[in-house]
Amino acid sequence: MSVWPPRQRRRGIGRELLRRAEIMAAERGRGAVGLGVADDNPDALRLCQRLGYTTRVGRCVDRWAWVDHSGVKREEPQPCAFLASPLPEEADLVRVLATAG
């Protein structure tokens, strides 16, 4: 998950993306959400921490892929920290889902 271009950051988009991911995970019966936060994105790390995510693995390497302009699939390693947050209990979840836009 990333907000790009950078001028679009600090508008609540990341917070909303996380909220939607939490709702989707809860609807699928999951008890927690985990995500990798790139080492070069301290703002995302602070956002996740403010939202209650805690570091579970301090150092890991995630990978992301894209198709370049010539149609070749590329893969890039991304050093990151792995964070997780438990989802609300069922009663709280009903309230969250009821207010979801």
Short mmCIF file of C-alpha atoms in Angstrom, two decimals:
data_model
loop_
_atom_site.label_atom_id
_atom_site.label_comp_id
_atom_site.label_asym_id
_atom_site.label_seq_id
_atom_site.Cartn_x
_atom_site.Cartn_y
_atom_site.Cartn_z
CA MET A 1 0.00 0.00 0.00
CA SER A 2 1.38 3.37 -0.91
CA VAL A 3 0.07 6.87 -1.50
CA TRP A 4 1.60 8.23 -4.68
CA PRO A 5 2.56 10.83 -5.74
CA PRO A 6 3.96 12.14 -2.44
CA ARG A 7 2.01 15.42 -2.72
CA GLN A 8 -1.14 13.35 -2.08
CA ARG A 9 0.12 12.28 1.35
CA ARG A 10 -1.11 13.63 4.70
CA ARG A 11 -4.71 13.80 3.51
CA GLY A 12 -6.04 10.76 5.38
CA ILE A 13 -5.72 8.41 2.39
CA GLY A 14 -3.38 5.96 4.16
CA ARG A 15 -5.61 5.91 7.25
CA GLU A 16 -8.64 5.16 5.07
CA LEU A 17 -6.79 2.42 3.15
CA LEU A 18 -5.86 0.75 6.44
CA ARG A 19 -9.44 1.06 7.73
CA ARG A 20 -10.79 -0.59 4.58
CA ALA A 21 -8.19 -3.38 4.79
CA GLU A 22 -9.21 -4.01 8.40
CA ILE A 23 -12.89 -4.18 7.41
CA MET A 24 -12.13 -6.61 4.58
CA ALA A 25 -10.04 -8.81 6.89
CA ALA A 26 -12.78 -8.84 9.54
CA GLU A 27 -15.43 -9.71 6.96
CA ARG A 28 -13.28 -12.72 6.05
CA GLY A 29 -13.10 -13.84 9.67
CA ARG A 30 -9.52 -12.78 10.35
CA GLY A 31 -8.48 -11.75 13.86
CA ALA A 32 -5.62 -9.41 12.94
CA VAL A 33 -4.05 -7.43 10.11
CA GLY A 34 -0.33 -7.48 9.34
CA LEU A 35 1.66 -5.36 6.93
CA GLY A 36 5.18 -4.51 5.89
CA VAL A 37 6.31 -0.91 6.23
CA ALA A 38 9.28 0.06 4.08
CA ASP A 39 12.38 1.26 5.91
CA ASP A 40 12.43 4.38 3.75
CA ASN A 41 8.90 5.41 4.80
CA PRO A 42 9.05 6.65 8.42
CA ASP A 43 5.78 8.58 8.00
CA ALA A 44 3.91 5.33 7.24
CA LEU A 45 5.54 3.70 10.26
CA ARG A 46 4.36 6.53 12.52
CA LEU A 47 0.82 6.33 11.07
CA CYS A 48 0.62 2.60 11.70
CA GLN A 49 1.93 3.00 15.23
CA ARG A 50 -0.63 5.75 15.95
CA LEU A 51 -3.34 3.36 14.74
CA GLY A 52 -2.22 0.66 17.18
CA TYR A 53 0.04 -1.48 15.00
CA THR A 54 3.09 -2.91 16.76
CA THR A 55 6.32 -4.29 15.32
CA ARG A 56 6.34 -8.09 15.14
CA VAL A 57 9.47 -8.55 13.01
CA GLY A 58 11.93 -5.68 13.08
CA ARG A 59 13.82 -6.56 9.92
CA CYS A 60 12.49 -8.37 6.88
CA VAL A 61 12.53 -8.06 3.11
CA ASP A 62 9.27 -7.74 1.24
CA ARG A 63 9.04 -7.94 -2.54
CA TRP A 64 6.86 -6.07 -4.97
CA ALA A 65 6.44 -6.52 -8.69
CA TRP A 66 5.49 -4.33 -11.60
CA VAL A 67 5.47 -4.44 -15.38
CA ASP A 68 7.77 -1.91 -17.00
CA HIS A 69 7.02 0.19 -20.10
CA SER A 70 8.29 -2.58 -22.39
CA GLY A 71 6.01 -5.21 -20.83
CA VAL A 72 8.71 -6.95 -18.79
CA LYS A 73 7.73 -8.03 -15.28
CA ARG A 74 10.19 -6.72 -12.69
CA GLU A 75 10.58 -7.56 -9.01
CA GLU A 76 12.10 -5.33 -6.37
CA PRO A 77 13.19 -6.29 -2.84
CA GLN A 78 12.10 -3.81 -0.18
CA PRO A 79 13.64 -3.84 3.33
CA CYS A 80 10.87 -3.32 5.85
CA ALA A 81 9.47 -3.90 9.31
CA PHE A 82 6.46 -6.19 9.79
CA LEU A 83 3.70 -4.73 11.96
CA ALA A 84 0.39 -6.20 13.10
CA SER A 85 -2.76 -5.13 14.91
CA PRO A 86 -5.60 -7.22 16.33
CA LEU A 87 -9.03 -6.49 14.92
CA PRO A 88 -11.84 -5.29 17.20
CA GLU A 89 -14.07 -7.78 18.99
CA GLU A 90 -17.26 -8.74 17.16
CA ALA A 91 -19.50 -6.16 18.91
CA ASP A 92 -17.06 -3.36 18.08
CA LEU A 93 -16.73 -4.66 14.54
CA VAL A 94 -20.48 -4.37 13.96
CA ARG A 95 -20.24 -0.71 14.94
CA VAL A 96 -17.25 -0.18 12.61
CA LEU A 97 -19.00 -1.84 9.68
CA ALA A 98 -22.17 0.17 10.30
CA THR A 99 -20.23 3.43 9.96
CA ALA A 100 -18.12 2.32 6.97
CA GLY A 101 -18.70 4.39 3.90
#
